[in-house]
CSV table of C-alpha atoms in Angstrom, one decimal:
chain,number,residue,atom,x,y,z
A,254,UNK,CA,0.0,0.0,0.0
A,255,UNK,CA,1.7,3.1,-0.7
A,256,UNK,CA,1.1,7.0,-0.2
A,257,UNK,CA,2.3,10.0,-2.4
A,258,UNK,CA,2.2,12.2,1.4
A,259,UNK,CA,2.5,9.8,4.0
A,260,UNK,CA,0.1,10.7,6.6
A,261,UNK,CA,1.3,10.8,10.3
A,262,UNK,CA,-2.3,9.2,11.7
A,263,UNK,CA,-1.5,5.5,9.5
A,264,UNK,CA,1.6,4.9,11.0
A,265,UNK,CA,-0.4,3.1,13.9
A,266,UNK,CA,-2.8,1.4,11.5
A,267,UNK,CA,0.4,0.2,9.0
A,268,UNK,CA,2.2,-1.2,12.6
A,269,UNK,CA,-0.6,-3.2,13.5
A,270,UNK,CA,-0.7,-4.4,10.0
A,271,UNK,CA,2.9,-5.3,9.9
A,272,UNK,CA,2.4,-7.3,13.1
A,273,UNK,CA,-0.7,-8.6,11.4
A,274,UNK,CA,1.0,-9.6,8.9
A,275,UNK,CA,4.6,-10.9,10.0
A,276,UNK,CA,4.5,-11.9,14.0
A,277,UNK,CA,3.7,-14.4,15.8
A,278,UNK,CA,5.0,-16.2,18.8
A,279,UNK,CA,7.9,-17.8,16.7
A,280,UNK,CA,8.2,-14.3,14.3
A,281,UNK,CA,9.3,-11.6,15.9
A,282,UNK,CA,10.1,-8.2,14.6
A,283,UNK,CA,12.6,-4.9,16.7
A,284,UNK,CA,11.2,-1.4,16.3
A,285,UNK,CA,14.1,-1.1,14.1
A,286,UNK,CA,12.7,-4.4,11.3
A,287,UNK,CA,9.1,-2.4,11.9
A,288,UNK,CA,11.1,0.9,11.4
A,289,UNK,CA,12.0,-0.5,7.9
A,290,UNK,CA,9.2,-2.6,7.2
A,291,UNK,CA,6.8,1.3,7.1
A,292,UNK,CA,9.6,2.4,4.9
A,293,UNK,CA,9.8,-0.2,2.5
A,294,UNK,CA,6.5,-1.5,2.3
A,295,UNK,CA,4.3,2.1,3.0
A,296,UNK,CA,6.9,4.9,1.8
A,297,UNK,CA,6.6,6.2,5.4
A,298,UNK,CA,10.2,7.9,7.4
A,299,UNK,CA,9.4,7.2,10.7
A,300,UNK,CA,12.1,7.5,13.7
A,301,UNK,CA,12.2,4.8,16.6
A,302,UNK,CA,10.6,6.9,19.2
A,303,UNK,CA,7.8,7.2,17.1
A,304,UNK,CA,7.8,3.9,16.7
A,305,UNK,CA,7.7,2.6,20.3
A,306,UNK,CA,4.9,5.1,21.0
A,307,UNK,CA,2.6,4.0,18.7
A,308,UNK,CA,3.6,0.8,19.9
A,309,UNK,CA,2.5,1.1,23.7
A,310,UNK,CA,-0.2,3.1,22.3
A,311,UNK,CA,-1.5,-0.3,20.7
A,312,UNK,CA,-0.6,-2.0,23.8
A,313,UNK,CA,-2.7,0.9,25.6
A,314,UNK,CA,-5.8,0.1,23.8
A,315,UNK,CA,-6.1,-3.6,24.8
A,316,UNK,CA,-4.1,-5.1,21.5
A,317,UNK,CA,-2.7,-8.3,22.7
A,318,UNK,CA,1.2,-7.3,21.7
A,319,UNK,CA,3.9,-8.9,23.4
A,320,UNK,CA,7.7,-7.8,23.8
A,321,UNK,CA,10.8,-8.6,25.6
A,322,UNK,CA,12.8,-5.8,27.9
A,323,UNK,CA,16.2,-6.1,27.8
A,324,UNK,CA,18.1,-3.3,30.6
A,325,UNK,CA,21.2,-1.4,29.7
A,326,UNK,CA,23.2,1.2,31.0
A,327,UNK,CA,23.5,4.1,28.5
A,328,UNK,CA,25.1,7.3,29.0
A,329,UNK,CA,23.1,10.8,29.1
A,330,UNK,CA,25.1,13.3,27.1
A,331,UNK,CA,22.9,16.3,28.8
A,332,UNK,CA,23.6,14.3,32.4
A,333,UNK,CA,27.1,13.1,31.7
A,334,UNK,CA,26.0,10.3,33.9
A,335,UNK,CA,24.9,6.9,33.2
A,336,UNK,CA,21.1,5.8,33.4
A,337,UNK,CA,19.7,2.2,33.4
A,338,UNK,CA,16.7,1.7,31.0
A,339,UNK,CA,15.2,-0.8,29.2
A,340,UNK,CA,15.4,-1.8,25.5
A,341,UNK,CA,12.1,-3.4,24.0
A,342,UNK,CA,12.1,-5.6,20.5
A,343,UNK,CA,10.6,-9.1,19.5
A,344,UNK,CA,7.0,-7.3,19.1
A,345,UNK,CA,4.5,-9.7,18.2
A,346,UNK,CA,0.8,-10.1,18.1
A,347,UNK,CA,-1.0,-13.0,20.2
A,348,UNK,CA,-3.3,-14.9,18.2
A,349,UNK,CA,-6.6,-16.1,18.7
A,350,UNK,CA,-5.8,-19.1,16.9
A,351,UNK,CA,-2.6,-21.1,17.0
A,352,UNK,CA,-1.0,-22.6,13.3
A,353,UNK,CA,-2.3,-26.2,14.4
A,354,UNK,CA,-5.6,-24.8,15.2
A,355,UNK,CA,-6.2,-23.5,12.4
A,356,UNK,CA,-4.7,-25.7,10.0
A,357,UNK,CA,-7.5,-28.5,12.1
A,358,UNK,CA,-10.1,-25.8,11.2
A,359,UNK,CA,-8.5,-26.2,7.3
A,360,UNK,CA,-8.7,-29.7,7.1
A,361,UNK,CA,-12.0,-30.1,8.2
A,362,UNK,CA,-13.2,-27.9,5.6
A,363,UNK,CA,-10.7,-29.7,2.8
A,364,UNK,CA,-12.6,-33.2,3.8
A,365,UNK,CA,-15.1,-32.0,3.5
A,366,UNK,CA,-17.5,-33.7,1.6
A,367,UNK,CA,-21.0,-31.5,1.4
A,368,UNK,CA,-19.1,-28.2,0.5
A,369,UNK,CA,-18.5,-26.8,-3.0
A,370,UNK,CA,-14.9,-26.4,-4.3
A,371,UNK,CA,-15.7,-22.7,-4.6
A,372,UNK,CA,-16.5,-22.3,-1.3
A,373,UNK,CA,-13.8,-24.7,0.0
A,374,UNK,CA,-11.3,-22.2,-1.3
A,375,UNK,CA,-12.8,-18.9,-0.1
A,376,UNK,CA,-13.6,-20.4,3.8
A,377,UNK,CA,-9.8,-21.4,3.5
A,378,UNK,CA,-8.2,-18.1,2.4
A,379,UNK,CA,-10.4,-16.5,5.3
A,380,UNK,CA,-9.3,-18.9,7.7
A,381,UNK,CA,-5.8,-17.9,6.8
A,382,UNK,CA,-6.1,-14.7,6.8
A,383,UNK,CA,-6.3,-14.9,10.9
A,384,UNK,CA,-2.6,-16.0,10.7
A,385,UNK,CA,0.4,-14.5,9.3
A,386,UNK,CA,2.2,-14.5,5.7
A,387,UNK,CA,4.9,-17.1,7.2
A,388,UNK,CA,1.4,-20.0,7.5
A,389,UNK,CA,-0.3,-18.9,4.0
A,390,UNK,CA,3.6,-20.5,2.7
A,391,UNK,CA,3.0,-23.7,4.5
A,392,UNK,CA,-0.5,-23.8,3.6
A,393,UNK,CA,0.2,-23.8,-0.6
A,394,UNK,CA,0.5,-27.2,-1.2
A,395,UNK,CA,-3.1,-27.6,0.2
A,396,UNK,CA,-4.9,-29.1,-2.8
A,397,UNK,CA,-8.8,-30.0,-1.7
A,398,UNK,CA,-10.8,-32.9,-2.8
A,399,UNK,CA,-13.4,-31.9,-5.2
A,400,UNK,CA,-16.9,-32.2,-3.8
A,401,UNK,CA,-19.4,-34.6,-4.9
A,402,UNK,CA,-22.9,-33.5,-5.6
A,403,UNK,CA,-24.7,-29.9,-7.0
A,404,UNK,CA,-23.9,-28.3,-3.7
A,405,UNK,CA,-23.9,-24.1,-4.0
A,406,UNK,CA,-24.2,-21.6,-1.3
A,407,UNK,CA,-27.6,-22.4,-0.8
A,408,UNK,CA,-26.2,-25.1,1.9
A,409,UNK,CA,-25.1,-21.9,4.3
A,410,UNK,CA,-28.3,-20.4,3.2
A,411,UNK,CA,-29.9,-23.3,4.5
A,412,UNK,CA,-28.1,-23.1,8.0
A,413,UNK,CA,-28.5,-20.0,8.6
A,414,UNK,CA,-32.2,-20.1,7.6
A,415,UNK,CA,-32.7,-22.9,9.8
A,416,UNK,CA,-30.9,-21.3,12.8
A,417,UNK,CA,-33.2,-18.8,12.8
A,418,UNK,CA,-36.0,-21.0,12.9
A,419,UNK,CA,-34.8,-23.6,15.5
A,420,UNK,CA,-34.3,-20.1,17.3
A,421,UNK,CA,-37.4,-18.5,17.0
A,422,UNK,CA,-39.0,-22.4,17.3
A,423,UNK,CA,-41.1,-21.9,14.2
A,424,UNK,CA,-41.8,-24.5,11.0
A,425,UNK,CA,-40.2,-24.3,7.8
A,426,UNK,CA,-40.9,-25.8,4.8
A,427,UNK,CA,-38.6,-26.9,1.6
A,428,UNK,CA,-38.7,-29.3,-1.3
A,429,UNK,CA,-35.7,-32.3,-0.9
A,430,UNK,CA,-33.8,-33.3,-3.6
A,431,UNK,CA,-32.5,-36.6,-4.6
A,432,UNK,CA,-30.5,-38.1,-7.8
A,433,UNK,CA,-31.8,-38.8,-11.0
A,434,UNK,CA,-30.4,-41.2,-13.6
A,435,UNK,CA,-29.4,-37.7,-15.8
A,436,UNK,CA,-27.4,-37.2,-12.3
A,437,UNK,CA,-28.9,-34.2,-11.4
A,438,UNK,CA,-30.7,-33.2,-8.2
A,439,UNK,CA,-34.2,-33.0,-9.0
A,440,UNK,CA,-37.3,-32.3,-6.4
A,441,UNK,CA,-38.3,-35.8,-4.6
A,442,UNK,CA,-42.1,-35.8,-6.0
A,443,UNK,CA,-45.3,-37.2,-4.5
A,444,UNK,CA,-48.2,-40.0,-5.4
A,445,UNK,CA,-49.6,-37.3,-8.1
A,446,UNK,CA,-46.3,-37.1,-9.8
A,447,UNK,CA,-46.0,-32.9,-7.9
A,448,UNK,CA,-42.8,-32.0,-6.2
A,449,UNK,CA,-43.4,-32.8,-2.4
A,450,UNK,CA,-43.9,-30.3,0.3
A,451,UNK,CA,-41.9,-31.1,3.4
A,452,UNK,CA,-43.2,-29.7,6.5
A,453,UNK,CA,-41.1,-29.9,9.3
A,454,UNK,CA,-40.8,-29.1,13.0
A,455,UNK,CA,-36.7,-28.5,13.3
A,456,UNK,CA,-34.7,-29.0,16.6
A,457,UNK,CA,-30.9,-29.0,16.0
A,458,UNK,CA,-28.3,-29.1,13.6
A,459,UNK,CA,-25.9,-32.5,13.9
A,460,UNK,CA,-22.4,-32.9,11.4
A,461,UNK,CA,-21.2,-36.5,11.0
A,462,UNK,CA,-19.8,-38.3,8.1
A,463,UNK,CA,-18.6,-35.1,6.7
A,464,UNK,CA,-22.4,-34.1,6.1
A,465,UNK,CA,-25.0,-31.9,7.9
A,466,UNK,CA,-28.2,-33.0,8.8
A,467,UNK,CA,-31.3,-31.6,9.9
A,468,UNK,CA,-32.6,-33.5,13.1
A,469,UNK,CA,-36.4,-32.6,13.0
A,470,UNK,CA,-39.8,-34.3,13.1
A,471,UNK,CA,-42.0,-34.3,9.5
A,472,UNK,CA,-45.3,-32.7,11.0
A,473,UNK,CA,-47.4,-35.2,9.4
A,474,UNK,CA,-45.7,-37.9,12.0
A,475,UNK,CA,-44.8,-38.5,16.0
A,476,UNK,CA,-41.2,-39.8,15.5
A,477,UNK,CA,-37.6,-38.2,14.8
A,478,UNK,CA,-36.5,-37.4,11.2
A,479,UNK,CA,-33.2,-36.9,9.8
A,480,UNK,CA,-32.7,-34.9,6.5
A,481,UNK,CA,-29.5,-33.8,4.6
A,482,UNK,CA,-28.6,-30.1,4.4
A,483,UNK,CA,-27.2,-30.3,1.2
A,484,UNK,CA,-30.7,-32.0,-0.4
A,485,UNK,CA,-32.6,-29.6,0.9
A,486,UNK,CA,-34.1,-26.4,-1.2
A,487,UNK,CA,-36.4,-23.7,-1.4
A,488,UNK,CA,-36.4,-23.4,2.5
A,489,UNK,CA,-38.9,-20.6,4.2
A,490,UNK,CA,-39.7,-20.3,7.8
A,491,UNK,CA,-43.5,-20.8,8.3
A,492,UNK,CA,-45.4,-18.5,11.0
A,493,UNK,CA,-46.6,-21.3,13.1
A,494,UNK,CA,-44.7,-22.8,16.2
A,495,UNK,CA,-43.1,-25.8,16.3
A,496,UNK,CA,-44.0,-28.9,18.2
A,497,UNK,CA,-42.4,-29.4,21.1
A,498,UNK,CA,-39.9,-32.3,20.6
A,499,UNK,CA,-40.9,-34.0,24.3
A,500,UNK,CA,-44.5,-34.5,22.3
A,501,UNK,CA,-42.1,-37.1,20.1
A,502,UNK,CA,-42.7,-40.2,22.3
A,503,UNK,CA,-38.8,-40.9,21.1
A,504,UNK,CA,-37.9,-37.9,22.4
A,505,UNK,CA,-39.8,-38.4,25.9
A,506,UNK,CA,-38.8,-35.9,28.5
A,507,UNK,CA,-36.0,-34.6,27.0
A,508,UNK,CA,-33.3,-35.1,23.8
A,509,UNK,CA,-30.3,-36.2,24.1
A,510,UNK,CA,-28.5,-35.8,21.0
A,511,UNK,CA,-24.8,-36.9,21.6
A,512,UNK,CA,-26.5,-40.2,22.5
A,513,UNK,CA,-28.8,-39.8,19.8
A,514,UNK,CA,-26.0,-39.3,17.1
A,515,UNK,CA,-24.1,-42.7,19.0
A,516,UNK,CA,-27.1,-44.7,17.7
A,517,UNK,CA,-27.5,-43.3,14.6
A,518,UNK,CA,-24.5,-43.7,12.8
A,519,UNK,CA,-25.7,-43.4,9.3
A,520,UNK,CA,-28.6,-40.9,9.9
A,521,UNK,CA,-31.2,-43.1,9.9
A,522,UNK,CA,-34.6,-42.3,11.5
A,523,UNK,CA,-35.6,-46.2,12.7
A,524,UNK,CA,-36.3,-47.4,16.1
A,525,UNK,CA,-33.3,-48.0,18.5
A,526,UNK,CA,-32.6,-51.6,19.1
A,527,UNK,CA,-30.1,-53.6,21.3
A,528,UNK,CA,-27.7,-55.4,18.9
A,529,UNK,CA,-25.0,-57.9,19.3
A,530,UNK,CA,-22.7,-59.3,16.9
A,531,UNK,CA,-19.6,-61.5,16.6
A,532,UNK,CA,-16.5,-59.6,15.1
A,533,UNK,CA,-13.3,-60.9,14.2
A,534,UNK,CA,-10.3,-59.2,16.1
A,535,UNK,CA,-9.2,-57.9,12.7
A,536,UNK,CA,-12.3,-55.1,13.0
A,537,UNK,CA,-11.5,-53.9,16.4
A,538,UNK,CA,-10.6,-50.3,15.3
A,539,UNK,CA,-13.8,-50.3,13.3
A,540,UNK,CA,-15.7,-50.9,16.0
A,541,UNK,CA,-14.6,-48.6,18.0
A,542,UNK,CA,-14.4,-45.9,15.6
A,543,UNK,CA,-18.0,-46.5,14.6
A,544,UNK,CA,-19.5,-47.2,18.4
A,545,UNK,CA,-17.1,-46.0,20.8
A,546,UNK,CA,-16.5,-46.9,24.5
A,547,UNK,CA,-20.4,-47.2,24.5
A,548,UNK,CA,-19.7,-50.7,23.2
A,549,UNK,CA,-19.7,-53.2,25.7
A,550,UNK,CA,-17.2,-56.4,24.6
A,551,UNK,CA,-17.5,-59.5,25.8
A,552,UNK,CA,-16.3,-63.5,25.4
A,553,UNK,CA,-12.9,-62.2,23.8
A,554,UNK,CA,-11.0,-64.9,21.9
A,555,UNK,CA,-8.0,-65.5,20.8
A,556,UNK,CA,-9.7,-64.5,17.0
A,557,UNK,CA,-12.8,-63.1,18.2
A,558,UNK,CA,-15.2,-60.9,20.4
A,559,UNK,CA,-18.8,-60.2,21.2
A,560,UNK,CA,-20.6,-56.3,20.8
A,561,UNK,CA,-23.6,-55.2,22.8
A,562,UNK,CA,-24.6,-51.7,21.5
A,563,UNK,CA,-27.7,-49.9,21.4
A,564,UNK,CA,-28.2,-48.5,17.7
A,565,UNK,CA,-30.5,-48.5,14.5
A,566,UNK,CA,-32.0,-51.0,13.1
A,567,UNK,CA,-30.9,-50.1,9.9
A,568,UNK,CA,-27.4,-48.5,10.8
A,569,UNK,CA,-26.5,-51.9,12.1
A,570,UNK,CA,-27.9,-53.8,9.3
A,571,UNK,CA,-25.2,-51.8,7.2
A,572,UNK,CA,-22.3,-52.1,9.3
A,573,UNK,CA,-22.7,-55.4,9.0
A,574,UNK,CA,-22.9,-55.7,4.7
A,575,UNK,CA,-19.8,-53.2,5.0
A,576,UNK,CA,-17.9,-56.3,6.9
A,577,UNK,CA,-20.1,-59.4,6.0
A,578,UNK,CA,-17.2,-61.3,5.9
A,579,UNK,CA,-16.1,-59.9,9.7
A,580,UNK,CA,-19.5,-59.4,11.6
A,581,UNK,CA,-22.2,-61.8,12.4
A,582,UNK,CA,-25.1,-60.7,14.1
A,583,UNK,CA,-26.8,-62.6,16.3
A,584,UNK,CA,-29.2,-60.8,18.0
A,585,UNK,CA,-32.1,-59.3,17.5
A,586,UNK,CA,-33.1,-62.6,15.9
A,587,UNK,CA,-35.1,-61.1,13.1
A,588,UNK,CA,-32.1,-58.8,12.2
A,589,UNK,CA,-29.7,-61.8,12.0
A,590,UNK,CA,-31.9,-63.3,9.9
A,591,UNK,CA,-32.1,-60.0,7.9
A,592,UNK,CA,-28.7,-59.8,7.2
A,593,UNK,CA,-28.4,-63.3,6.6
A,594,UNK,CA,-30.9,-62.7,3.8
A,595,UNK,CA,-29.5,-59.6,2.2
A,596,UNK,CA,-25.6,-61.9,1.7
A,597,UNK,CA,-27.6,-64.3,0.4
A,598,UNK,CA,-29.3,-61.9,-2.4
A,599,UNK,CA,-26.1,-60.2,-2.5
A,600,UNK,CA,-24.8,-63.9,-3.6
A,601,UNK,CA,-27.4,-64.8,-6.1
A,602,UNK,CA,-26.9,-61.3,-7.7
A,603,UNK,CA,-23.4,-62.0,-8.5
A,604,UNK,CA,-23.9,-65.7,-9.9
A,605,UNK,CA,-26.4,-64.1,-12.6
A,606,UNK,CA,-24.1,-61.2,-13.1
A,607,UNK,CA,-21.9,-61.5,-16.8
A,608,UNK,CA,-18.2,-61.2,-16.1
């Protein structure tokens, strides 16, 4: 940035910038590097003195700057005698954000999967922008994975739409999307063939699986819902109130959604069951990536284990196609039998396939 007449009033705006812009804990710059840094970078003369008082003047004001005093003896000319004083340097700015934390905030957002290249890039150069030039180096070879899906910015409009609503505890209603063979989003439609109203009663917001969903109830039923951010379009917020999610007899007295979230790993809506499966000690990690310490293991062997977990119907029924060769269940009886079924279909699909 530079200025035909320097004026005197930016000097303490173009220091805070500098130290925006080049400190940190591990960068630190003297008055003399910030004296040369105004000259160099903003065309502006400025003499040490004038330096350190803007500094402290920053400081004064409640800017978190840091320093180090060194003391030294110097000799006053006027005095002839010596005087001990202190010599400041290594300014820097603390940060609301350490490199690590941030660069955690940056990966979340490059796995992303629900949000658009676009997007990805502009939420990371903000994010970076709360750190200094010497992080924006190490962050270049950042490349993100492209995301799947149609997603735009209507998925922040979406949130924001629906905090307000959750807020305010008022309906909204929306159309939901879902993939057509042209693989396109297209509005999921109803018995007459007419894109399908949703109306729903919204209680919070949940991220898993590197999605958001909408944990709400569809007002035409007295159970829990779970609908996908990034499917959702045309959102308003009705005038009417929403129903009160203790009316849910899921729900009961209260919500729990931490717990709610442990038995739902996939998102899906179905009744809560109590599971238990054999697992071969090669899927330990699995299962306690995908259930936690909630699981309770039992009759360990020298190849094999037993899982009691509370969880979906359905979720389970998925974890155990995704390791069918790994996992039996064995309880509920009717979900054994289930699964049993669906390797057995699975089976017969690929004799009849041509290879």
């Amino acid at each position: 940035m530079m200025y035909t007449i320097p004026p005197k009033k930016l000097i303490i705006i173009n220091i805070l910038d500098i130290l925006n812009r080049y400190t940190d804990v591990e960068h630190t710059l003297s008055q003399k590097e910030i004296q040369q840094k105004l000259e160099s970078e903003y065309s502006m003369k400025v003499d040490r003195k004038a330096v350190k008082r803007n500094l402290m003047n920053l400081i004064d004001c409640g800017y978190p700057i840091e320093y180090s005093e060194t003391p030294r003896t110097t000799l006053n000319k006027k005095t002839g005698e010596y005087e001990k004083n202190n010599i400041l340097s290594d300014f820097y700015i603390e940060r609301e954000f350490d490199n690590s934390e941030l660069r955690l905030l940056i990966d979340s957002i490059v796995f992303s999967s629900h949000i658009p290249q676009r997007d990805k890039m502009r939420l990371i150069e903000k994010l970076e922008g709360l750190s200094n030039v010497y992080f924006k180096t190490s962050m270049k070879h950042i490349a993100t994975a492209q995301s799947k899906g149609d997603a735009t910015n209507a998925l922040f409009y979406t949130i924001e739409v629906l905090n307000e609503a959750i807020g305010k505890g008022k309906q909204v209603k929306f159309h939901y999307d879902e993939y057509g063979t042209d693989k396109k989003l297209h509005h999921r439609k109803n018995s007459e063939g007419e894109a399908r109203e949703y109306i729903i009663n919204p209680y919070q917001i949940a991220a898993t699986n590197g999605r958001y969903y909408l944990v709400c109830n569809y007002d035409k039923y007295d159970d829990i819902a779970n609908y996908r951010l990034d499917r959702i379009s045309d959102i308003e917020i009705l005038e009417t109130n929403t129903k009160p999610i203790t009316d849910l007899p899921e729900a009961g007295k209260g919500f729990d959604l931490s717990k709610y979230m442990s038995e739902h790993i996939y998102m899906f809506a179905d009744k809560t069951v109590r599971a238990k499966f054999i697992a071969t000690k090669g899927v330990l990690n699995d299962v306690m990536d995908f259930f936690g310490k909630e699981a309770k293991i039992s009759d360990v062997t020298d190849d094999s284990f037993t899982v009691t977990v509370r969880i979906s119907e359905l979720d389970m029924e998925l974890f155990a196609m995704q390791f069918a060769t790994e996992v039996t269940v064995i309880e509920p009886a009717t979900l054994a039998e289930k699964c049993k079924n669906n390797i057995l279909k699975a089976a017969e699909r690929y004799k009849e396939a041509k290879t």
